[in-house]
mmCIF file with all atom_site columns, C-alpha atoms in Angstrom:
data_model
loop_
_atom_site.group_PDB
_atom_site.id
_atom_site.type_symbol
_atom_site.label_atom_id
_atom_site.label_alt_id
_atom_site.label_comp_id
_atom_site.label_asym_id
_atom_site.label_entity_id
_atom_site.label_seq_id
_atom_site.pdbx_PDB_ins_code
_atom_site.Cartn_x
_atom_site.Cartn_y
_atom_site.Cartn_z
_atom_site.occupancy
_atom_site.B_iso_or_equiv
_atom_site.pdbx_formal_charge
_atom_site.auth_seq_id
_atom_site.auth_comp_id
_atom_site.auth_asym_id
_atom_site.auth_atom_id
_atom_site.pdbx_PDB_model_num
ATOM 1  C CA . UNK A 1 1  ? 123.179 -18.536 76.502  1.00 51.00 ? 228 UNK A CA 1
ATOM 2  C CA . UNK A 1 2  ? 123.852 -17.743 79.903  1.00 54.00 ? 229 UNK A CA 1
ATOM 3  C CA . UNK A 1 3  ? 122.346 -14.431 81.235  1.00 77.00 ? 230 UNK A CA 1
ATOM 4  C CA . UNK A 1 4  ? 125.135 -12.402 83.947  1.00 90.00 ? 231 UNK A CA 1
ATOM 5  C CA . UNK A 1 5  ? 122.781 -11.286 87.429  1.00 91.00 ? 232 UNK A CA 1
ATOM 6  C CA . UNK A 1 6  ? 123.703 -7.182  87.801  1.00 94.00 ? 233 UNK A CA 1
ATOM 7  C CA . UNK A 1 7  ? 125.214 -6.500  91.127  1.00 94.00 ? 234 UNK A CA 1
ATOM 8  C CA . UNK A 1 8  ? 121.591 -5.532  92.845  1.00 96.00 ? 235 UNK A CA 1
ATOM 9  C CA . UNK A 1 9  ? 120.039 -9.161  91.565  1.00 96.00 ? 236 UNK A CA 1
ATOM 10 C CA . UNK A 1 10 ? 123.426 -10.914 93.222  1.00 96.00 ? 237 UNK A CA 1
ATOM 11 C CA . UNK A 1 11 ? 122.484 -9.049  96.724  1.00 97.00 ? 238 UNK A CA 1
ATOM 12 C CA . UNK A 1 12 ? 119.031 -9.668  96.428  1.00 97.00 ? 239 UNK A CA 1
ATOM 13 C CA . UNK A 1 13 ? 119.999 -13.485 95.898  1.00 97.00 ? 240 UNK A CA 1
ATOM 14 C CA . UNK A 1 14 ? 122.422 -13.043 99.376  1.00 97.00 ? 241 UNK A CA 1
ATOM 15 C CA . UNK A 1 15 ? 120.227 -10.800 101.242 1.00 98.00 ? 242 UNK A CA 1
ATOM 16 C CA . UNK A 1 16 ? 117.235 -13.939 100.787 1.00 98.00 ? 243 UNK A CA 1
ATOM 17 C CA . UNK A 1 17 ? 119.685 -16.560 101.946 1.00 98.00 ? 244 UNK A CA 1
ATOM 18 C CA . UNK A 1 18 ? 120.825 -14.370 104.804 1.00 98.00 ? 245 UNK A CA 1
ATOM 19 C CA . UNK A 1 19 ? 117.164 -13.862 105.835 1.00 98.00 ? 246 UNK A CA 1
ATOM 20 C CA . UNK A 1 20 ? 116.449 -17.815 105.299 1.00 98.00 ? 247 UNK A CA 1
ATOM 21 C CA . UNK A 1 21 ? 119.410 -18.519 107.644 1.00 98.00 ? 248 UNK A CA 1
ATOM 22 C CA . UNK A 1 22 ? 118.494 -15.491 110.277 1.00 98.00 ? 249 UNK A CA 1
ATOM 23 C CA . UNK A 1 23 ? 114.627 -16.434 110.063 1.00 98.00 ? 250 UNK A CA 1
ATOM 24 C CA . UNK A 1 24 ? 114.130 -19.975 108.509 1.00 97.00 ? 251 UNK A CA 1
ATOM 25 C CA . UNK A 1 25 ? 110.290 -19.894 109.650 1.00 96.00 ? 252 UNK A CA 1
ATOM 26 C CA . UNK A 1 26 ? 109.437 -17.186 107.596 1.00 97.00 ? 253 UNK A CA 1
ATOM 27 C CA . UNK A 1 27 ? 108.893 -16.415 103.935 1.00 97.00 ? 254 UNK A CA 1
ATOM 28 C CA . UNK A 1 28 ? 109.980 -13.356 102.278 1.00 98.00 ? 255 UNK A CA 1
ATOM 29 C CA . UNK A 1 29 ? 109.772 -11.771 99.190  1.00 98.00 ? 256 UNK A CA 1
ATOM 30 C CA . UNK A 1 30 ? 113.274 -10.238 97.832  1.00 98.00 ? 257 UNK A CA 1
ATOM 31 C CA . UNK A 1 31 ? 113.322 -9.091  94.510  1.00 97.00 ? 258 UNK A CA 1
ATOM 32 C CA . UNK A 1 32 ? 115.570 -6.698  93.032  1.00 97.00 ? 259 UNK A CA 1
ATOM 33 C CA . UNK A 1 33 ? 115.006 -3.456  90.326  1.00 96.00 ? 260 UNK A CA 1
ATOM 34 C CA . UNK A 1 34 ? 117.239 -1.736  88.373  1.00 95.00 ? 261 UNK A CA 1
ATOM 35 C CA . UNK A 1 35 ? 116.455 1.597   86.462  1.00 93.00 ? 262 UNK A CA 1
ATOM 36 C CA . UNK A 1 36 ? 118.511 4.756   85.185  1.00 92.00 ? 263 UNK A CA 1
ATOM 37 C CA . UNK A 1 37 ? 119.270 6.260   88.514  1.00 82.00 ? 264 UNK A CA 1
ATOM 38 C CA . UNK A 1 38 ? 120.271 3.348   89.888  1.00 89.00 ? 265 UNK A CA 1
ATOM 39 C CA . UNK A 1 39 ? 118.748 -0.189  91.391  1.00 94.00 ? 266 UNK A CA 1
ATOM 40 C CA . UNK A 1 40 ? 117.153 -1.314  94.622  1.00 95.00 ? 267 UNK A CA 1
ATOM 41 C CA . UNK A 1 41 ? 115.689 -4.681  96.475  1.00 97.00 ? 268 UNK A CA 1
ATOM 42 C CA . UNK A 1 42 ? 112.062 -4.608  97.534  1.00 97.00 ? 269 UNK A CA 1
ATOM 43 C CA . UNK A 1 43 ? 111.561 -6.594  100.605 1.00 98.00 ? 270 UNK A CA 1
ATOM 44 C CA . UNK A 1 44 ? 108.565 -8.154  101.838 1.00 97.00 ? 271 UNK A CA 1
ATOM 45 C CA . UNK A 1 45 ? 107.074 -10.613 104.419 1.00 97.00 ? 272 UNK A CA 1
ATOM 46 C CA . UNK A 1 46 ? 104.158 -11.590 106.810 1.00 96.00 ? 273 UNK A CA 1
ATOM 47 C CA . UNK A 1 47 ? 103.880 -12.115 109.711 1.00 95.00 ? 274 UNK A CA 1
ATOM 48 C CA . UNK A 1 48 ? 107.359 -12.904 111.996 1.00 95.00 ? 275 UNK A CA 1
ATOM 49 C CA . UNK A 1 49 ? 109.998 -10.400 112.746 1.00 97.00 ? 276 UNK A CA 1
ATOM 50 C CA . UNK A 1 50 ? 109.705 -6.943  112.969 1.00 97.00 ? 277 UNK A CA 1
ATOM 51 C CA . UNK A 1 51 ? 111.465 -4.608  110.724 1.00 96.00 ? 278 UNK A CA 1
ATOM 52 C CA . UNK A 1 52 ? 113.667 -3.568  113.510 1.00 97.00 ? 279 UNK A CA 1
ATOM 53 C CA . UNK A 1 53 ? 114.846 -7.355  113.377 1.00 97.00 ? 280 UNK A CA 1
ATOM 54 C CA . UNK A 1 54 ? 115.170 -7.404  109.376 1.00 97.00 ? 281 UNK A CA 1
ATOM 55 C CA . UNK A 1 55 ? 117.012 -4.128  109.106 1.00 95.00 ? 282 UNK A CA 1
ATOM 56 C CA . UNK A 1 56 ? 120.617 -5.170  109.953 1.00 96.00 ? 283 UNK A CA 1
ATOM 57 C CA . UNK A 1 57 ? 120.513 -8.056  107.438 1.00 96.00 ? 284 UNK A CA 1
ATOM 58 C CA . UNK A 1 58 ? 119.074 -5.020  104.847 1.00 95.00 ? 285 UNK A CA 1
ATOM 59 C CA . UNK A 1 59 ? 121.613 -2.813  105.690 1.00 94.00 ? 286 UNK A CA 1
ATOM 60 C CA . UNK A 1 60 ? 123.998 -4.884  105.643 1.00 94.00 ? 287 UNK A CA 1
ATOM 61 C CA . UNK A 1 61 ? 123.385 -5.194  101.159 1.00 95.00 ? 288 UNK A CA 1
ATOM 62 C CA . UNK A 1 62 ? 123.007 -0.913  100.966 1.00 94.00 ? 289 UNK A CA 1
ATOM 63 C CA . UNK A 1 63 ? 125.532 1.258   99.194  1.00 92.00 ? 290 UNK A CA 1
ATOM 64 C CA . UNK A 1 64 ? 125.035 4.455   100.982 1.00 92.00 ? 291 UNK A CA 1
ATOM 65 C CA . UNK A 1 65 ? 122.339 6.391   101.446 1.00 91.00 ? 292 UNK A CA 1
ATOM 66 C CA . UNK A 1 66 ? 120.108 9.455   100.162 1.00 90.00 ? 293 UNK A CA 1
ATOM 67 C CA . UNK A 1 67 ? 120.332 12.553  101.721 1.00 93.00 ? 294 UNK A CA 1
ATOM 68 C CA . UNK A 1 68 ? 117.405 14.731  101.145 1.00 94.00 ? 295 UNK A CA 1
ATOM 69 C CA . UNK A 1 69 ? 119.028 17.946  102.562 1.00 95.00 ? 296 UNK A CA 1
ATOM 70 C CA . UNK A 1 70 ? 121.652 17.936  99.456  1.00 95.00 ? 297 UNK A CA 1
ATOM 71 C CA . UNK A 1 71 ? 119.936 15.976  97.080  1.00 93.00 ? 298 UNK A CA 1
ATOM 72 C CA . UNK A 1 72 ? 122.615 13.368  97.334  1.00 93.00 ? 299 UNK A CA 1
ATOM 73 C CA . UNK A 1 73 ? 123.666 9.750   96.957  1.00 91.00 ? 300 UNK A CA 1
ATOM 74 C CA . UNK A 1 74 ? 126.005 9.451   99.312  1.00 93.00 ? 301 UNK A CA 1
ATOM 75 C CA . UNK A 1 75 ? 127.880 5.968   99.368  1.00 91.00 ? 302 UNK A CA 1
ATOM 76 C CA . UNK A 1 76 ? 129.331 4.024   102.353 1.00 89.00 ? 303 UNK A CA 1
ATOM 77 C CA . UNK A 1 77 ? 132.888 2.213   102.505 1.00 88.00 ? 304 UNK A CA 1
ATOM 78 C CA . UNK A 1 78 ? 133.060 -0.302  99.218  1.00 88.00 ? 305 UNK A CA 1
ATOM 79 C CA . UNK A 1 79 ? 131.775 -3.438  100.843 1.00 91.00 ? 306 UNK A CA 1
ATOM 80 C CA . UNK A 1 80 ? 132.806 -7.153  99.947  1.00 92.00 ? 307 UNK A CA 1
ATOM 81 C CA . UNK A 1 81 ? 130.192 -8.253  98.038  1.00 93.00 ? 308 UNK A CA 1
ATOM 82 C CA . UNK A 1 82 ? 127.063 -6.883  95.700  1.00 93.00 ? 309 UNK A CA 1
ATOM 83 C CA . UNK A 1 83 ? 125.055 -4.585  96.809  1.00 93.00 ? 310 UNK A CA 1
ATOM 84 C CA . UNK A 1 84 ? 121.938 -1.602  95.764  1.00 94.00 ? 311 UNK A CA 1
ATOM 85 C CA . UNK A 1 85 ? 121.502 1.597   96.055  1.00 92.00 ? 312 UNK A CA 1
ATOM 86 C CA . UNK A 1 86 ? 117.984 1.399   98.000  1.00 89.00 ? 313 UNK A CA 1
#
């Protein structure tokens, strides 16, 4: 039987190649959650870039983003690929 990855395990499967590619030194930890408000990757590593460096490539697989101020999920242009909520 094969098993279908949701949208935020197919960006969390891009976002580690993109870091392999960006970084290939350095091992990180992507792994991606998905729950009744929505989904997110957690990303890890030690050691290597700063998170000023990793940002753009995390960005890069975000929907939108929360805005405390309204209490709202507010999502970016459609992108063209998978990506998560947080």
């Amino acid at each position: 039987m094969s098993r279908e990855l949701t949208e935020a395990a197919q960006a969390a499967k891009m976002l580690r190649a993109d870091l392999k590619a960006a970084f290939p030194a350095v091992k990180f930890s992507v792994k991606s959650s998905n729950f009744a408000g929505g989904d997110s990757i957690d990303v890890s590593w030690t050691d290597g870039p700063t998170a000023e460096q990793v940002r753009p490539h995390l960005w890069k697989y975000q929907a939108g983003t929360f805005d405390g101020m309204t209490d709202m999920y507010n999502y970016g242009p459609k992108k063209d690929h998978p990506t998560a909520n947080y």
